[in-house]
Coordinates of C-alpha atoms in Angstrom, one line a residue:
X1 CA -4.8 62.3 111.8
X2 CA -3.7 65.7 111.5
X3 CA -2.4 65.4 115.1
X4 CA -0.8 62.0 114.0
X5 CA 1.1 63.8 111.2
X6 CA 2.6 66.5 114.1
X7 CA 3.9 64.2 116.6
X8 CA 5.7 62.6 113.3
X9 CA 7.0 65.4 112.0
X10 CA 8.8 65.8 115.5
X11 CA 10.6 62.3 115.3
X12 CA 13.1 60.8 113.2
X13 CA 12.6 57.7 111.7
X14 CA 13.6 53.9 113.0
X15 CA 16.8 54.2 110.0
X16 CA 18.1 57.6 111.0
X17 CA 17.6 56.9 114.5
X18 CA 19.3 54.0 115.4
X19 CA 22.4 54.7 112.2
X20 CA 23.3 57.8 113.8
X21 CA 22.9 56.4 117.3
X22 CA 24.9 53.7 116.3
X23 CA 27.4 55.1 114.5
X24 CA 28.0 58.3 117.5
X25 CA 28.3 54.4 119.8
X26 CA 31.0 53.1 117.4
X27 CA 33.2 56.2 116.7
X28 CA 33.2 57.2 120.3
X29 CA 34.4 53.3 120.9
X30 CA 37.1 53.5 118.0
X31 CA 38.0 57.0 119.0
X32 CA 38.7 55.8 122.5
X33 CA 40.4 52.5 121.6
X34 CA 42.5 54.3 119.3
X35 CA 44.1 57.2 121.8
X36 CA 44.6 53.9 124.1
X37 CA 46.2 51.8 121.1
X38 CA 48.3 55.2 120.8
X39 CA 49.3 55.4 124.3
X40 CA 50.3 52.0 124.3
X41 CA 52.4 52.5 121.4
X42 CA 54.5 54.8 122.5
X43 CA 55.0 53.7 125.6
X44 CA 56.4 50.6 123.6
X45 CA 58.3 53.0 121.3
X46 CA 60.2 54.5 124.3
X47 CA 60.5 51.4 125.7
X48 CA 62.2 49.7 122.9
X49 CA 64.2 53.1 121.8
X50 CA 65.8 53.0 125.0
X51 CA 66.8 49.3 124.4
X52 CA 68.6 50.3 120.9
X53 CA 70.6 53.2 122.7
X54 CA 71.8 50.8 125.5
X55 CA 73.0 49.1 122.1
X56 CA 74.3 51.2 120.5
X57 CA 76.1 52.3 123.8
X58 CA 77.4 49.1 124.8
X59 CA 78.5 49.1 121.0
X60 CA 80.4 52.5 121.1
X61 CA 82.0 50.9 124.8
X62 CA 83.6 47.9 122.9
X63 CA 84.9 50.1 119.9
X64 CA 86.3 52.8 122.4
X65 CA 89.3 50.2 123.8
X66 CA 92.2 50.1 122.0
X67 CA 94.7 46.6 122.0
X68 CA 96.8 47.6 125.0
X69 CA 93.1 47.9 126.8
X70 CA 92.6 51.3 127.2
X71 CA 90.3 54.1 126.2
X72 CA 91.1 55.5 122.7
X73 CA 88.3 57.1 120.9
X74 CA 88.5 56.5 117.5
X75 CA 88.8 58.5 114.6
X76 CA 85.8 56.9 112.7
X77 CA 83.3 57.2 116.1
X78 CA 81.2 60.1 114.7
X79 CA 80.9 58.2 111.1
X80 CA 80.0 55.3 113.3
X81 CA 77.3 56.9 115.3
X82 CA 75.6 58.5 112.4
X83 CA 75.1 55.4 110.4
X84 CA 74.0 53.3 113.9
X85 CA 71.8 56.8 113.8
X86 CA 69.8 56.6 110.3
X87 CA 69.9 52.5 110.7
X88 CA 67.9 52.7 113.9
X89 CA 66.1 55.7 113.2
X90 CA 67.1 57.2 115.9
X91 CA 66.8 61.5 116.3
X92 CA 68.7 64.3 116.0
X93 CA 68.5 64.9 119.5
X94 CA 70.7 62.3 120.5
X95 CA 73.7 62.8 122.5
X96 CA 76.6 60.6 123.1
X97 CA 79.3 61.0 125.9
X98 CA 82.4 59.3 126.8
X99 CA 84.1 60.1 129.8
X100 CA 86.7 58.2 132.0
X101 CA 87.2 57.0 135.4
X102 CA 87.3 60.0 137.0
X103 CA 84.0 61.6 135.1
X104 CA 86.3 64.0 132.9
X105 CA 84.8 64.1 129.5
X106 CA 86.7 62.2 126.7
X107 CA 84.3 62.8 123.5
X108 CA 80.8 63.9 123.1
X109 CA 78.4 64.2 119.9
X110 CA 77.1 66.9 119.8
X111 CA 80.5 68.8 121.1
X112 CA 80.1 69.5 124.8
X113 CA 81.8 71.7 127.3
X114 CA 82.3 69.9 130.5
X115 CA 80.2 72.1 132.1
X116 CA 77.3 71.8 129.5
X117 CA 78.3 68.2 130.0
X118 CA 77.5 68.4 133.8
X119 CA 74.4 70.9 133.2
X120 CA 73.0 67.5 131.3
X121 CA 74.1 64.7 133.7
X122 CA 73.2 64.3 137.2
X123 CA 76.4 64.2 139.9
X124 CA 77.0 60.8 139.7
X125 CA 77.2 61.3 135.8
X126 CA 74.4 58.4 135.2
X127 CA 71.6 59.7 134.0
X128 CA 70.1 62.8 132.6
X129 CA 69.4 65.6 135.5
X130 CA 66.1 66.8 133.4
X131 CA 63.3 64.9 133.5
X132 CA 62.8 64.9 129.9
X133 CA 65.5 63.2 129.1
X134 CA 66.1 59.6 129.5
X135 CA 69.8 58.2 129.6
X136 CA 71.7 54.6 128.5
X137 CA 74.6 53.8 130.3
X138 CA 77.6 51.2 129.1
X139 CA 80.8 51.0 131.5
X140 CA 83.8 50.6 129.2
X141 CA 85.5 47.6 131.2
X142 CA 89.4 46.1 130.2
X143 CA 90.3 42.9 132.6
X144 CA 87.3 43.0 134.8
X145 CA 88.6 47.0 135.2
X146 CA 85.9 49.9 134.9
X147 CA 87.7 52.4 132.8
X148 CA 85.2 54.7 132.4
X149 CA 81.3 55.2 130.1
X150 CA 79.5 55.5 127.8
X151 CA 76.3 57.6 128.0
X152 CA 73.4 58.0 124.9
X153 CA 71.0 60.7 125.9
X154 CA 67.8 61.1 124.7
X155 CA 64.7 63.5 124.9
X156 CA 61.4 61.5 126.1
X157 CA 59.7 62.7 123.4
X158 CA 62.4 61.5 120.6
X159 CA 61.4 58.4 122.5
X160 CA 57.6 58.7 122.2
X161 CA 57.9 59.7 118.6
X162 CA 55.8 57.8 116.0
X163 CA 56.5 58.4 112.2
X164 CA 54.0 60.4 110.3
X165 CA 53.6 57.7 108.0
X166 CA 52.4 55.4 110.7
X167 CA 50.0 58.1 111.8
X168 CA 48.9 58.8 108.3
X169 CA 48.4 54.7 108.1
X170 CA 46.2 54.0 111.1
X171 CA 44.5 57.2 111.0
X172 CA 43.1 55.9 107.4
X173 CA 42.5 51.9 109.2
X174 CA 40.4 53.5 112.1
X175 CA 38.3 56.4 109.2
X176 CA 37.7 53.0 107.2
X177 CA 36.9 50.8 110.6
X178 CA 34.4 53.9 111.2
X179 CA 33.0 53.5 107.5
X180 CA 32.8 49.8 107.8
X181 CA 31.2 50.0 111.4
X182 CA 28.7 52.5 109.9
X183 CA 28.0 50.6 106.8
X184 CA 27.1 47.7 108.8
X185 CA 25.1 49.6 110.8
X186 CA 23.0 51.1 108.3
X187 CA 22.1 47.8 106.3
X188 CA 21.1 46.0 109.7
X189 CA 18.9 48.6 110.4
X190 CA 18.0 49.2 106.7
X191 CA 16.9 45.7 106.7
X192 CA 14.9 45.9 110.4
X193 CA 13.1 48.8 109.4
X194 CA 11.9 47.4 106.2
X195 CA 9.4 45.2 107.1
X196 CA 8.1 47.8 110.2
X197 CA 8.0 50.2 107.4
X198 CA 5.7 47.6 105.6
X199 CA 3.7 47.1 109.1
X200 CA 3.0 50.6 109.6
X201 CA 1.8 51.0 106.3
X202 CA -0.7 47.9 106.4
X203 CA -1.6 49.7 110.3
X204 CA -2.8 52.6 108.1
X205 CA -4.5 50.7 105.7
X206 CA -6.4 48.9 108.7
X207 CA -7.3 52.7 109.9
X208 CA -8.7 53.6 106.7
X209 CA -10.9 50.8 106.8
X210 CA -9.3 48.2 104.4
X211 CA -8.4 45.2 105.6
X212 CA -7.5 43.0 102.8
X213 CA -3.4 43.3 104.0
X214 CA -0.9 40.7 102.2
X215 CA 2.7 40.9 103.3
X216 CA 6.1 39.1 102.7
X217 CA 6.1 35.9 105.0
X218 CA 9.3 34.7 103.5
X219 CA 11.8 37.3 106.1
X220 CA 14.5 34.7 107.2
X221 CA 14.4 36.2 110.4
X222 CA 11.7 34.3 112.8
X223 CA 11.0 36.7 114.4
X224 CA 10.3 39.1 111.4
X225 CA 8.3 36.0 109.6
X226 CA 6.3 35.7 113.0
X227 CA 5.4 39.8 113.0
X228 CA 4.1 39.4 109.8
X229 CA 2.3 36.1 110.4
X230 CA 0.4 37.6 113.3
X231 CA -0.1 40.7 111.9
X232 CA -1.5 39.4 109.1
X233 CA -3.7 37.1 110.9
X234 CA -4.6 40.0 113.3
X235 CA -6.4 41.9 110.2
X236 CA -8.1 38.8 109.1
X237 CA -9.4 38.5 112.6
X238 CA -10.0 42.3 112.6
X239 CA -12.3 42.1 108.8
X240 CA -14.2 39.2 110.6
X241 CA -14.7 41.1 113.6
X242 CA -15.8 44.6 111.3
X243 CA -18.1 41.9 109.2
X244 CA -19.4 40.5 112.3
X245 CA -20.1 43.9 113.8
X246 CA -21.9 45.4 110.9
X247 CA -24.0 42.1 111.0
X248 CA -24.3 42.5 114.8
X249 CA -25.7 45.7 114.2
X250 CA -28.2 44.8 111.4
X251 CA -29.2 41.9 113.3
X252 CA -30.1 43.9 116.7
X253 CA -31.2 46.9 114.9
X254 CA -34.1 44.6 113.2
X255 CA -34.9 42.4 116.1
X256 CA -35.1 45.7 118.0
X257 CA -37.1 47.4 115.4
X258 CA -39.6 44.7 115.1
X259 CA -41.4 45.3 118.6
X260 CA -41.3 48.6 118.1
X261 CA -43.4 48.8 115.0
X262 CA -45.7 46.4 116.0
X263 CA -46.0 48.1 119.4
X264 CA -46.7 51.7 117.7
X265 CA -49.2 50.1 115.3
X266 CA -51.4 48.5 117.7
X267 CA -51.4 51.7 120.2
X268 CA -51.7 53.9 117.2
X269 CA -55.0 51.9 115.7
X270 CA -56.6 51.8 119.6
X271 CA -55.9 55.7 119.5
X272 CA -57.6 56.2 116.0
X273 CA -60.5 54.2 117.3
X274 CA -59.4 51.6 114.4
X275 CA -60.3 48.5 116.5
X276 CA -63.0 48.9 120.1
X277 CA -63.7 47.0 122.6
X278 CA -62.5 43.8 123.1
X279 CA -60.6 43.9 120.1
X280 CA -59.1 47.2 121.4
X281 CA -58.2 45.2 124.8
X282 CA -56.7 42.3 122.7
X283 CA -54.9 44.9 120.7
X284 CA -53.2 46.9 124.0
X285 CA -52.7 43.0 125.7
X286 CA -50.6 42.0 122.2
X287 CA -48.6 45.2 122.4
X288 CA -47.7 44.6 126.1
X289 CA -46.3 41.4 124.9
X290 CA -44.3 42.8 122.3
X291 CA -43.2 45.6 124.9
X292 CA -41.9 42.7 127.4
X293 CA -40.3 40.6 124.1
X294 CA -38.1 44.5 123.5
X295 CA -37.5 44.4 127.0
X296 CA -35.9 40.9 127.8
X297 CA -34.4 41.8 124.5
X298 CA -32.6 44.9 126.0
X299 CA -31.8 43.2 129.0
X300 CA -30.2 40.2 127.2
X301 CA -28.0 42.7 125.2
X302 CA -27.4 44.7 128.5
X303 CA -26.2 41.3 130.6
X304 CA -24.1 40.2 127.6
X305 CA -22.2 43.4 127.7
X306 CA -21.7 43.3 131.0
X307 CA -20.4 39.8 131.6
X308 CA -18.4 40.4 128.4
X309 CA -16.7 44.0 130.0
X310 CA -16.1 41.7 133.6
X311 CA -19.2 43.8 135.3
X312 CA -20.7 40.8 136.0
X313 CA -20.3 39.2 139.7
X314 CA -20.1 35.7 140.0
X315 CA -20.2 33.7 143.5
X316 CA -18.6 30.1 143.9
X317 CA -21.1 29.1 147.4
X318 CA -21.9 25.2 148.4
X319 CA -24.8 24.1 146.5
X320 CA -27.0 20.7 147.0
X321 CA -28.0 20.0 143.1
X322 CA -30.7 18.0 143.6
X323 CA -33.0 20.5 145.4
X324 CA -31.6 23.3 143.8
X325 CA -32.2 21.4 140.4
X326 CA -35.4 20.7 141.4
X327 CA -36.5 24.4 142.3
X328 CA -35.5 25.6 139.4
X329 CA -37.5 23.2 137.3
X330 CA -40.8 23.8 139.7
X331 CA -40.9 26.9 139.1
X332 CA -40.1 27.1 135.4
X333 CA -42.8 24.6 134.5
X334 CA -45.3 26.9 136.8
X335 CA -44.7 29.8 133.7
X336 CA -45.4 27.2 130.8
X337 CA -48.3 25.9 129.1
X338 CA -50.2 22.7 129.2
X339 CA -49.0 21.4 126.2
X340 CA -45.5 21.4 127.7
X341 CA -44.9 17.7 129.6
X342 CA -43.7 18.0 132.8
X343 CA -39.9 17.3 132.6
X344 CA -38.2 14.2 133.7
X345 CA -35.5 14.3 136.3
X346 CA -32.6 11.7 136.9
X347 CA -31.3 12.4 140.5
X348 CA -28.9 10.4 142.2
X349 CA -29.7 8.9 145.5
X350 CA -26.7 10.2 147.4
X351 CA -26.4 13.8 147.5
X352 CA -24.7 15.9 145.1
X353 CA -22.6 19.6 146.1
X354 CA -21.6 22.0 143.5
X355 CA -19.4 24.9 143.7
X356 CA -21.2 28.0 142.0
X357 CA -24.0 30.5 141.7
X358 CA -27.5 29.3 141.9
X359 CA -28.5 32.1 140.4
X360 CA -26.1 32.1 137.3
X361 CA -27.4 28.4 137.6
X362 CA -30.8 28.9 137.3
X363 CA -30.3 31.3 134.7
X364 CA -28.2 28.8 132.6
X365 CA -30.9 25.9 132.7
X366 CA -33.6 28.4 132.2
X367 CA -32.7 29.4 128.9
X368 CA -31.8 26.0 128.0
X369 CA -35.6 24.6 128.8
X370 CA -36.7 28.0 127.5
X371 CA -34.6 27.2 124.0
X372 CA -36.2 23.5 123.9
X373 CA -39.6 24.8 124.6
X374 CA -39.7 27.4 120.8
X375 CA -37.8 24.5 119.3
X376 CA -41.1 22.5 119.5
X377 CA -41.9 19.9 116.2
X378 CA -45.3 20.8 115.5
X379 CA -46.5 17.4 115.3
X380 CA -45.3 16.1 119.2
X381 CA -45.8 17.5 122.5
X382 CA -42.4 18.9 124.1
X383 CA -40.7 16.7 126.4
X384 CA -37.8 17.2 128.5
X385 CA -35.1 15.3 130.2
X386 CA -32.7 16.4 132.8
X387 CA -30.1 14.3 134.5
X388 CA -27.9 15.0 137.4
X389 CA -24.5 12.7 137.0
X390 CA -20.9 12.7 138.8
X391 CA -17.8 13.1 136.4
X392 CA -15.8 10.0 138.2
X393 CA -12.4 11.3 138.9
X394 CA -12.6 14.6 137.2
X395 CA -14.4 16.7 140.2
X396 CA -17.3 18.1 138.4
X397 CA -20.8 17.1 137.9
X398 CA -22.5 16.9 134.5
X399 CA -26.2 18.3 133.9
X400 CA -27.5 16.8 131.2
X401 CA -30.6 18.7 129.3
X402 CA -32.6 16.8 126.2
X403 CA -35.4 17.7 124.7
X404 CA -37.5 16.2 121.4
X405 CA -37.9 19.4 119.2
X406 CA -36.4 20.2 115.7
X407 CA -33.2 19.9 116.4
X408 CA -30.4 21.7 115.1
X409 CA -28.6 21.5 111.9
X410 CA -25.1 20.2 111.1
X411 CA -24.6 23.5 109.8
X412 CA -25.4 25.5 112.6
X413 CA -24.1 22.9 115.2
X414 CA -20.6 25.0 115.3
X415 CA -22.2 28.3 115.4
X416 CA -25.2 28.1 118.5
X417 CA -22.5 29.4 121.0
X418 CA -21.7 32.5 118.9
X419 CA -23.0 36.1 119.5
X420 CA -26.5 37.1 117.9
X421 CA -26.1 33.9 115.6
X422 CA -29.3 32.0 114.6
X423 CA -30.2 29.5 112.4
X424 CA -32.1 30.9 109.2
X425 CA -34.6 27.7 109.8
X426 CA -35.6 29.8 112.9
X427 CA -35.3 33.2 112.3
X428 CA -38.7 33.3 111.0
X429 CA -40.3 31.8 113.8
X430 CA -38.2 32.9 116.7
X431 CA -37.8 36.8 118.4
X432 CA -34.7 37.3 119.8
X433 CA -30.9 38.6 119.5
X434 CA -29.4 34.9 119.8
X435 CA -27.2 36.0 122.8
X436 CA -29.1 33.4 125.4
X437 CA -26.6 30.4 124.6
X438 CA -23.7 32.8 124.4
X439 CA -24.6 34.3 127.9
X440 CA -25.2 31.1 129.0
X441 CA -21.8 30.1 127.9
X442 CA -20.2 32.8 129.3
X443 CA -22.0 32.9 132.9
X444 CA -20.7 28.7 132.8
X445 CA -17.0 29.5 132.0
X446 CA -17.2 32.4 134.5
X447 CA -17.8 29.5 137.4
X448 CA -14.6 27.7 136.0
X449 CA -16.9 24.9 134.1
X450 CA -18.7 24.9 130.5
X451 CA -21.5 24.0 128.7
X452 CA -21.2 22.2 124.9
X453 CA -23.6 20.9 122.4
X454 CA -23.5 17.2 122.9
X455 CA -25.8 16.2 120.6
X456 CA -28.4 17.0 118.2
X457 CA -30.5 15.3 115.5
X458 CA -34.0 16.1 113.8
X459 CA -35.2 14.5 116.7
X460 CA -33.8 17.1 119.2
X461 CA -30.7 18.1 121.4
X462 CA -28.7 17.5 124.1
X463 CA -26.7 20.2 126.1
X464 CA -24.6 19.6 128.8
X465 CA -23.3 21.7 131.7
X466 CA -20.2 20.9 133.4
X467 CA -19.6 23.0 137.2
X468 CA -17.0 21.7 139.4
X469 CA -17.9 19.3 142.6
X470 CA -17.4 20.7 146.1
X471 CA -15.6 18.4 148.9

């Protein structure tokens, strides 16, 4: 835990994380879309400023001939160039120049010197010799007749220029894009962590042994709604599991205690000279018994865990059922006692191949006779059934296994396939952890078939084994 605590302290959480993540993404973007929006505007600027002063040039051309069509500059050209000025918002750094056919200056605004004139303009007295200038040329024509230009001079970055206000303006659209982008941002994530938050906090509950977790099921999101849903069915499945354990445990730790009591007992009261003799002998003979009951008893527990963890191997060979049916029942019914009838087998004539282990096999039908034989009714002899029959069309083989003892309960007719479960009729007459019918399950499913309850009455039960036919 302490550890736990640490490694948190060192990370930020889901909110913080993915906000300022987020947010860095988004301003970076805007940032970057902006200088490009910027660019683009004052190439547009320049572009469109440089149309207005071949305007206002071509303008200043038609005012600048007189009736008799020749050049005279009027007296009202200044007046007329600073009102075109402040209309277009065009710069101070504006010059115009008029000069004639022969390139001799005429009028220019600012006042020029021909030679500062020609410092400006390139030889050919078309555009601006420095390359931050940009120049708009109108010829002043009379009767198809050049008689000379018009030339509006501007600085590239008069061109490029973009009001303050403008920058002021989108300056405060791309802070409040940011702040929107941001505030978006933080309520999605606000809303995502939520309900992790809530899962986290149930996960610690779970840790600390409490596993009675409710949550909100109601999220809109599915995928939300399903986390909770399976989460919540995950600590359900988690108590049953603890509950099951703990019982587990009880359960073995009695059934294991059991043999060992009796066992010390009886060795203790031979060693005290309690009981000699014969009833000495009988005494060590009983506590033999009891020491091969804790044994199989071990070794059921130990083959459970091990098919369980996968440790198990399993081989899939070519079996003949019949005789490999009938071993198994010859030499089972060598081990029992009289009053157990000789079972009765139903064979088909033509022969019969399965695809499995004969061992697993034999341990399977094994417990199941074994199972029949301490169900016995007291007032009838045991008697057992087992038949051999094809699955038509399905490519396995059925072996069927009845017997005429007490039967089992409709209560308990859910249950005989779970872990250390047995039926509280038997517990007081039966030994053992209840894992035979689980293993038995288990060792079944592990050769791809299975083995189910079919059915059961007071007047016994039938189980049935399913392993797949080979060709």
């Amino acid at each position: 835990m302490d550890n736990l605590k640490r490694n948190n302290a060192k990370r930020t959480s889901i909110l913080s994380y993915w906000t300022i993540r987020y947010l860095l993404i988004i301003s970076v973007g805007l940032l970057l879309t902006a200088l490009a929006t910027l660019w683009w505007i004052r190439q547009e600027a320049m572009s469109n400023r440089l149309q207005t002063a071949g305007l206002l040039a071509q303008e200043i051309a038609d005012r600048s001939l007189n009736m008799e069509g020749s050049i005279e500059i009027s007296q009202n050209l200044e007046k007329l160039i600073e009102d075109r000025k402040r209309f277009f918002k065009l710069t101070i750094e504006m010059c115009v120049i008029i000069t004639d056919q022969q390139g001799q200056m005429l009028f220019s605004l600012p006042p020029l010197t021909d030679k500062e004139m020609r410092y400006k303009l390139n030889d050919s007295l078309n555009d601006s010799r420095s390359p931050e200038f940009k120049a708009a040329v109108a010829p002043i024509n009379s009767d198809d007749k050049t008689l000379g230009q018009v030339i509006v001079l501007q600085s590239k970055k008069s061109l490029r220029h973009i009001p303050q206000e403008e920058i002021i303006f989108f300056s405060i659209l791309l802070l409040f894009l940011i702040i929107l982008s941001w505030l978006t941002i933080y309520l999605l994530s606000r809303k995502l962590a939520k309900p992790i938050q809530k899962v986290v906090e149930a996960a610690a509950q779970i840790s600390h042994g409490r596993y009675d977790i409710i949550l909100d099921k109601d999220a809109k999101e599915r995928e939300i709604h399903e986390l909770m849903m399976s989460f919540e069915e995950m600590a359900g499945k988690l108590q049953q599991f603890e509950q099951s354990r703990a019982v587990m445990l009880a359960g073995v730790s009695h059934e294991l205690k059991t043999p060992v009591t009796s066992i010390k007992g009886l060795v203790h009261a031979v060693r005290e000279g309690v009981v000699e003799g014969d009833e000495a002998v009988e005494f060590l003979d009983i506590a033999l018994l009891e020491a091969g009951r804790l044994q199989r008893m071990v070794a059921d527990l130990l083959d459970y865990n091990a098919l369980t963890a996968g440790m198990v191997s399993v081989r899939h060979d070519r079996l003949e059922a019949v005789a490999l049916l009938s071993e198994i029942v010859y030499q089972w019914k060598l081990t029992q006692a009289e009053e157990v009838a000789e079972p009765v087998l139903h064979m088909p004539i033509n022969p019969l191949f399965l695809r499995g282990d004969s061992l697993r096999i034999q341990q399977i039908i094994v417990n199941l006779l074994n199972n029949s034989v301490q169900a016995k009714a007291p007032d009838r002899r045991v008697q057992l059934t087992i038949e051999l029959l094809e699955q038509q069309g399905h490519g396995f083989a059925e072996i069927r296994v009845q017997d005429n003892g007490l039967g089992i309960s409709s209560n308990h007719s859910e249950h005989v396939f779970e872990a250390f479960f047995r039926g509280s009729d038997k517990q007081s007459t039966l030994r053992g952890l209840g894992l035979g019918l689980t293993f038995s399950r288990l060792l079944a499913e592990s050769m791809n078939g299975s083995l189910v309850l079919e059915a059961h009455s007071d007047k016994g039960c039938t189980f049935v084994l399913s392993l797949p036919l080979d060709d």
